């Protein structure tokens, strides 16, 4: 079962609306919808918060997140300037890779 399916099932099992969950998570209802449909991937911290709110083991949700995240360790990874999404940037920060990634840019400027 995918992360989006798990998130939807957990919410449905509690008979919560997306708005109710969004209020608890302090996010927009549309963000909850994007996570549940798989159009967006929540960052690590958000997945941990979902686990806390749903009172499930964080590994139940995190193991799915690992499959969805881009592999930055692979050789040949190139990102076009300005192309990093906020969620991907947050995941780089969590992994301590963001500043080393920025420092490798040819012009050395932070124009993201």
PDB file of C-alpha atoms in Angstrom:
ATOM      1  CA  UNK A   1       0.000   0.000   0.000  1.00  0.00           C
ATOM      2  CA  UNK A   2       1.382   3.401  -0.960  1.00  0.00           C
ATOM      3  CA  UNK A   3       1.928   6.276   1.460  1.00  0.00           C
ATOM      4  CA  UNK A   4      -0.967   8.209  -0.070  1.00  0.00           C
ATOM      5  CA  UNK A   5      -3.289   5.216   0.342  1.00  0.00           C
ATOM      6  CA  UNK A   6      -2.192   4.753   3.957  1.00  0.00           C
ATOM      7  CA  UNK A   7      -2.799   8.405   4.756  1.00  0.00           C
ATOM      8  CA  UNK A   8      -6.272   8.292   3.210  1.00  0.00           C
ATOM      9  CA  UNK A   9      -7.164   5.028   4.965  1.00  0.00           C
ATOM     10  CA  UNK A  10      -6.006   6.298   8.357  1.00  0.00           C
ATOM     11  CA  UNK A  11      -8.134   9.434   7.984  1.00  0.00           C
ATOM     12  CA  UNK A  12     -11.171   7.546   6.708  1.00  0.00           C
ATOM     13  CA  UNK A  13     -10.968   5.020   9.560  1.00  0.00           C
ATOM     14  CA  UNK A  14     -11.336   7.902  12.010  1.00  0.00           C
ATOM     15  CA  UNK A  15     -14.188   9.500  10.047  1.00  0.00           C
ATOM     16  CA  UNK A  16     -12.265  12.772   9.858  1.00  0.00           C
ATOM     17  CA  UNK A  17     -12.729  15.216   7.028  1.00  0.00           C
ATOM     18  CA  UNK A  18      -9.694  16.522   5.187  1.00  0.00           C
ATOM     19  CA  UNK A  19     -10.394  19.901   6.795  1.00  0.00           C
ATOM     20  CA  UNK A  20     -10.382  18.381  10.291  1.00  0.00           C
ATOM     21  CA  UNK A  21      -7.025  16.741   9.626  1.00  0.00           C
ATOM     22  CA  UNK A  22      -5.665  19.897   7.996  1.00  0.00           C
ATOM     23  CA  UNK A  23      -6.575  21.909  11.101  1.00  0.00           C
ATOM     24  CA  UNK A  24      -4.813  19.370  13.318  1.00  0.00           C
ATOM     25  CA  UNK A  25      -1.743  19.392  11.044  1.00  0.00           C
ATOM     26  CA  UNK A  26      -1.819  23.202  10.669  1.00  0.00           C
ATOM     27  CA  UNK A  27      -1.886  23.026   6.870  1.00  0.00           C
ATOM     28  CA  UNK A  28      -4.324  23.738   4.055  1.00  0.00           C
ATOM     29  CA  UNK A  29      -6.972  21.176   3.194  1.00  0.00           C
ATOM     30  CA  UNK A  30      -5.651  21.145  -0.375  1.00  0.00           C
ATOM     31  CA  UNK A  31      -2.249  20.017   0.927  1.00  0.00           C
ATOM     32  CA  UNK A  32      -3.862  17.048   2.678  1.00  0.00           C
ATOM     33  CA  UNK A  33      -5.660  16.255  -0.577  1.00  0.00           C
ATOM     34  CA  UNK A  34      -2.400  16.352  -2.572  1.00  0.00           C
ATOM     35  CA  UNK A  35      -0.730  13.991  -0.091  1.00  0.00           C
ATOM     36  CA  UNK A  36      -3.674  11.573  -0.200  1.00  0.00           C
ATOM     37  CA  UNK A  37      -3.803  11.518  -3.997  1.00  0.00           C
ATOM     38  CA  UNK A  38      -0.038  11.173  -4.397  1.00  0.00           C
ATOM     39  CA  UNK A  39       0.331  14.482  -6.257  1.00  0.00           C
ATOM     40  CA  UNK A  40       2.703  15.698  -3.517  1.00  0.00           C
ATOM     41  CA  UNK A  41       5.095  13.870  -1.228  1.00  0.00           C
ATOM     42  CA  UNK A  42       5.236  15.022   2.392  1.00  0.00           C
ATOM     43  CA  UNK A  43       8.653  15.681   3.873  1.00  0.00           C
ATOM     44  CA  UNK A  44      10.081  13.639   6.721  1.00  0.00           C
ATOM     45  CA  UNK A  45       8.884  15.989   9.463  1.00  0.00           C
ATOM     46  CA  UNK A  46       5.348  16.004   8.073  1.00  0.00           C
ATOM     47  CA  UNK A  47       5.240  12.212   7.942  1.00  0.00           C
ATOM     48  CA  UNK A  48       6.370  12.090  11.585  1.00  0.00           C
ATOM     49  CA  UNK A  49       3.572  14.513  12.476  1.00  0.00           C
ATOM     50  CA  UNK A  50       1.024  12.333  10.635  1.00  0.00           C
ATOM     51  CA  UNK A  51       2.250   9.328  12.644  1.00  0.00           C
ATOM     52  CA  UNK A  52       1.864  11.275  15.898  1.00  0.00           C
ATOM     53  CA  UNK A  53      -1.656  12.453  15.074  1.00  0.00           C
ATOM     54  CA  UNK A  54      -2.784   9.023  13.879  1.00  0.00           C
ATOM     55  CA  UNK A  55      -0.933   7.311  16.765  1.00  0.00           C
ATOM     56  CA  UNK A  56       0.758   4.802  14.513  1.00  0.00           C
ATOM     57  CA  UNK A  57       4.366   3.646  14.436  1.00  0.00           C
ATOM     58  CA  UNK A  58       6.330   6.148  12.382  1.00  0.00           C
ATOM     59  CA  UNK A  59       8.025   3.313  10.485  1.00  0.00           C
ATOM     60  CA  UNK A  60       4.619   2.299   9.107  1.00  0.00           C
ATOM     61  CA  UNK A  61       4.609   5.565   7.133  1.00  0.00           C
ATOM     62  CA  UNK A  62       8.357   6.202   6.766  1.00  0.00           C
ATOM     63  CA  UNK A  63       9.150   2.984   4.934  1.00  0.00           C
ATOM     64  CA  UNK A  64       6.903   4.190   2.103  1.00  0.00           C
ATOM     65  CA  UNK A  65       8.543   7.624   2.109  1.00  0.00           C
ATOM     66  CA  UNK A  66      11.971   6.112   1.393  1.00  0.00           C
ATOM     67  CA  UNK A  67      10.685   4.673  -1.878  1.00  0.00           C
ATOM     68  CA  UNK A  68       9.266   8.033  -2.992  1.00  0.00           C
ATOM     69  CA  UNK A  69      12.258  10.282  -2.322  1.00  0.00           C
ATOM     70  CA  UNK A  70      14.746  10.975  -5.113  1.00  0.00           C
ATOM     71  CA  UNK A  71      18.106   9.301  -4.662  1.00  0.00           C
ATOM     72  CA  UNK A  72      20.634  12.113  -4.203  1.00  0.00           C
ATOM     73  CA  UNK A  73      23.522   9.740  -3.569  1.00  0.00           C
ATOM     74  CA  UNK A  74      23.505   8.401  -7.127  1.00  0.00           C
ATOM     75  CA  UNK A  75      26.276   9.658  -9.344  1.00  0.00           C
ATOM     76  CA  UNK A  76      25.245  12.002 -12.114  1.00  0.00           C
ATOM     77  CA  UNK A  77      22.533  13.782 -10.116  1.00  0.00           C
ATOM     78  CA  UNK A  78      22.075  17.229 -11.607  1.00  0.00           C
ATOM     79  CA  UNK A  79      19.442  19.797 -10.699  1.00  0.00           C
ATOM     80  CA  UNK A  80      18.764  22.781 -12.907  1.00  0.00           C
ATOM     81  CA  UNK A  81      19.157  26.079 -11.049  1.00  0.00           C
ATOM     82  CA  UNK A  82      15.873  27.104  -9.449  1.00  0.00           C
ATOM     83  CA  UNK A  83      14.327  23.679 -10.026  1.00  0.00           C
ATOM     84  CA  UNK A  84      14.394  22.400  -6.436  1.00  0.00           C
ATOM     85  CA  UNK A  85      10.934  22.089  -4.924  1.00  0.00           C
ATOM     86  CA  UNK A  86      10.411  23.185  -1.335  1.00  0.00           C
ATOM     87  CA  UNK A  87       9.807  19.625  -0.167  1.00  0.00           C
ATOM     88  CA  UNK A  88      12.938  18.322  -1.896  1.00  0.00           C
ATOM     89  CA  UNK A  89      14.957  21.265  -0.499  1.00  0.00           C
ATOM     90  CA  UNK A  90      13.656  20.476   3.017  1.00  0.00           C
ATOM     91  CA  UNK A  91      14.676  16.840   2.626  1.00  0.00           C
ATOM     92  CA  UNK A  92      18.159  17.907   1.508  1.00  0.00           C
ATOM     93  CA  UNK A  93      18.390  20.143   4.576  1.00  0.00           C
ATOM     94  CA  UNK A  94      17.335  17.258   6.822  1.00  0.00           C
ATOM     95  CA  UNK A  95      20.028  15.083   5.315  1.00  0.00           C
ATOM     96  CA  UNK A  96      22.618  17.832   5.716  1.00  0.00           C
ATOM     97  CA  UNK A  97      23.201  17.953   1.978  1.00  0.00           C
ATOM     98  CA  UNK A  98      21.622  21.277   1.084  1.00  0.00           C
ATOM     99  CA  UNK A  99      24.515  23.573   1.912  1.00  0.00           C
ATOM    100  CA  UNK A 100      27.064  21.285   0.292  1.00  0.00           C
ATOM    101  CA  UNK A 101      24.812  21.167  -2.788  1.00  0.00           C
ATOM    102  CA  UNK A 102      24.586  24.984  -2.867  1.00  0.00           C
ATOM    103  CA  UNK A 103      28.310  25.422  -2.376  1.00  0.00           C
ATOM    104  CA  UNK A 104      28.935  23.289  -5.479  1.00  0.00           C
ATOM    105  CA  UNK A 105      26.972  25.622  -7.733  1.00  0.00           C
ATOM    106  CA  UNK A 106      29.146  27.460 -10.253  1.00  0.00           C
ATOM    107  CA  UNK A 107      28.057  30.999  -9.400  1.00  0.00           C
ATOM    108  CA  UNK A 108      27.791  30.338  -5.644  1.00  0.00           C
ATOM    109  CA  UNK A 109      24.613  32.438  -5.351  1.00  0.00           C
ATOM    110  CA  UNK A 110      21.447  31.427  -3.544  1.00  0.00           C
ATOM    111  CA  UNK A 111      18.896  32.439  -6.154  1.00  0.00           C
ATOM    112  CA  UNK A 112      16.301  29.751  -5.533  1.00  0.00           C
TER     113      UNK A 112
END
